[in-house]
Amino acid sequence: MAALVLGPLLRHVTDTSVTVWVETDAPCEVDVLGRTARTFCVHGHHYALVVVDGLQPGTQQQYEVTLDDTVVWPEPDSPYPPSVLRTPAPEHTQRLIFGSCRHATPNALEQMGYEPDALDTFAQRMATEEPGRWPDAVLLLGDQVYADHTSPKTQEFIRSRRPVDEPPFLEVANFEEYTALYQESWSDPDIRWLLANVPSAMIFDDHDVRDDWNTSYAWRRDVENTSWWRSRIIGGLTSYWIYQHLGNLSPSDLALDPMWLAVRAAGDAGVDAAPLLEKLAATSDAEVDGEPDAGVRWSYTIDYGRTRVVVVDTRCGRVLTETDRAMMSDAEFEWLAEQFDGDYDHLLVASSLPWLLPWAIHHVENWNEALCAGSRGPRLAKIGEVVRRAADLEHWSAFAESFERLGRLLAEVSRGERGPRPASIAVLSGDVHHAYVAKASFDPPGETPVYQLVVSPVHQTVPSAIKLGFTVGWSRLAAAVARPMARWAKVPKSAVRWTRLSGPFYGNELGTLVIDGRVARFSLERALRTPGSAPRLSTVNQTPLSWRDRATADPVAPFPARAELN
């Protein structure tokens, strides 16, 4: 009899459908509310994605998961409330939570002194509330697993499989070890229950593969010459497609996706789909080196009512050839521009890497990129590459041309040049292990405000040196020192300016967006532990993001207390 290994995870949601992802320990038929799917197999692991369609908008109903007619979810004697499928109603007030950088589970890291896991703490609070108060979706913006900084539990598993006295040592080496990472992270009881009740959308960042993944052309050449990289990247992208990417796709996209159709056909025939996915992974990885765009587009768009969320790949889709360097290819930027066209009330651009960094760090990354490109000669270019890797200088600011190109697109949306002007525009990001709110301005100016909302980490540590670096990076004095460095390296003046509205905030945090018609508000909560009591979330920032309508310049009322929001 088949058993449930991971899941259920609620993934893509519309007003009439929800997709449900599971991993099982044997081939079987998976049933959710009378909709069924056969499992497919990859290297002896079994998965299914069930499209639960034909639902009514604005409804909720409890659900069970059965494997070959045996109920496996909810688990017997579960301490959590029953799991519920919910579809949004028209004119529904939306609540989206987001964050990035979740390292393993609290139990796996007890001895490492981490502060409380913000997502775990959120789930514990959510379990005490009615489903009507639960968020509509959770956006996980990178570093869902850490392939290069493994927990003691994962290291024990690695040691049981292979010697660890040679590269990649205690880092993840292949697909099988990736499956252990996901099982460790998603079997956490609080997270498992949360993901069984809140639809999720995900995108990778560097630690899902390796720190500073695809930093530069030289980085690529060095890592490709190792004995372990090919197995790592194939295992990383194959597992990402299964565990994260597949659930990002809508039912209509799934119906046309050639890889999903091939994998599902392999499952129906009892054939291992690993060769199909490994070929796709290899092709996608090669695009960074300028190979034809024949892989998979990891970026995607989800509309939550009148809110458009465009999730962009800022890792695998980079261009890193000797002559070209870009955060995204021309084809990907053209796709992005198409997603920005249309009529919606709010635009959210989900990028694992912040677009707007602390001012001084932005100038340093500009300076370093120009130096590495040879603006001050080959000797300083070599030194610049060493500095780039040592200091992790590889955000949007380290791809200056792409930074400006994204700014131009956002400015066009802000000015109403790509369709009706939305009420708010925000770039949602993580990665940098602190949280802040910044507001951009352009020349010529736009009308709709454009914000950078950064929430990171969900569950990680933040060394004192990093705190100091980011705090100093936001100072005007540091910016005044760094700006001439960029000019000396012949960096053109940027068309984008930005103001820090709040932050930096440190600790394990989770962001919430509440969207009611054309009014949008952001709040930031930090997980805290008081001796002798359970972890709790404390609000550290509340920021209104939009005006009431197109016709008035009156700001919205101050962000209300949480009880008033619900």
Short mmCIF file of N, CA and C in Angstrom, two decimals, residues 18 49 79 88 120 133 170 212 233 357 415:
data_model
loop_
_atom_site.label_atom_id
_atom_site.label_comp_id
_atom_site.label_asym_id
_atom_site.label_seq_id
_atom_site.Cartn_x
_atom_site.Cartn_y
_atom_site.Cartn_z
N VAL A 18 -7.67 24.45 -8.06
CA VAL A 18 -6.45 24.42 -7.25
C VAL A 18 -5.68 23.17 -7.67
N LEU A 49 0.56 15.38 -9.50
CA LEU A 49 -0.05 16.71 -9.45
C LEU A 49 -1.51 16.54 -9.86
N PRO A 79 -3.20 17.21 15.35
CA PRO A 79 -3.55 18.32 16.25
C PRO A 79 -3.99 19.58 15.51
N PRO A 88 -10.81 32.08 -4.43
CA PRO A 88 -11.11 33.50 -4.16
C PRO A 88 -12.43 33.93 -4.78
N ASP A 120 7.10 28.91 10.46
CA ASP A 120 6.56 28.01 11.48
C ASP A 120 5.67 28.78 12.45
N ARG A 133 -9.60 33.96 7.77
CA ARG A 133 -8.51 34.86 8.14
C ARG A 133 -7.17 34.39 7.58
N LEU A 170 30.42 17.96 2.23
CA LEU A 170 29.10 17.79 2.86
C LEU A 170 28.01 18.62 2.17
N ASP A 212 26.12 32.09 -4.75
CA ASP A 212 26.56 32.92 -5.88
C ASP A 212 26.44 32.21 -7.23
N ILE A 233 24.21 20.36 -10.74
CA ILE A 233 23.26 21.21 -11.45
C ILE A 233 22.14 20.40 -12.08
N LEU A 357 19.09 48.16 -3.89
CA LEU A 357 19.92 47.81 -2.74
C LEU A 357 20.21 49.05 -1.91
N ARG A 415 3.82 55.29 -15.52
CA ARG A 415 3.28 56.42 -16.28
C ARG A 415 2.05 56.04 -17.10
#
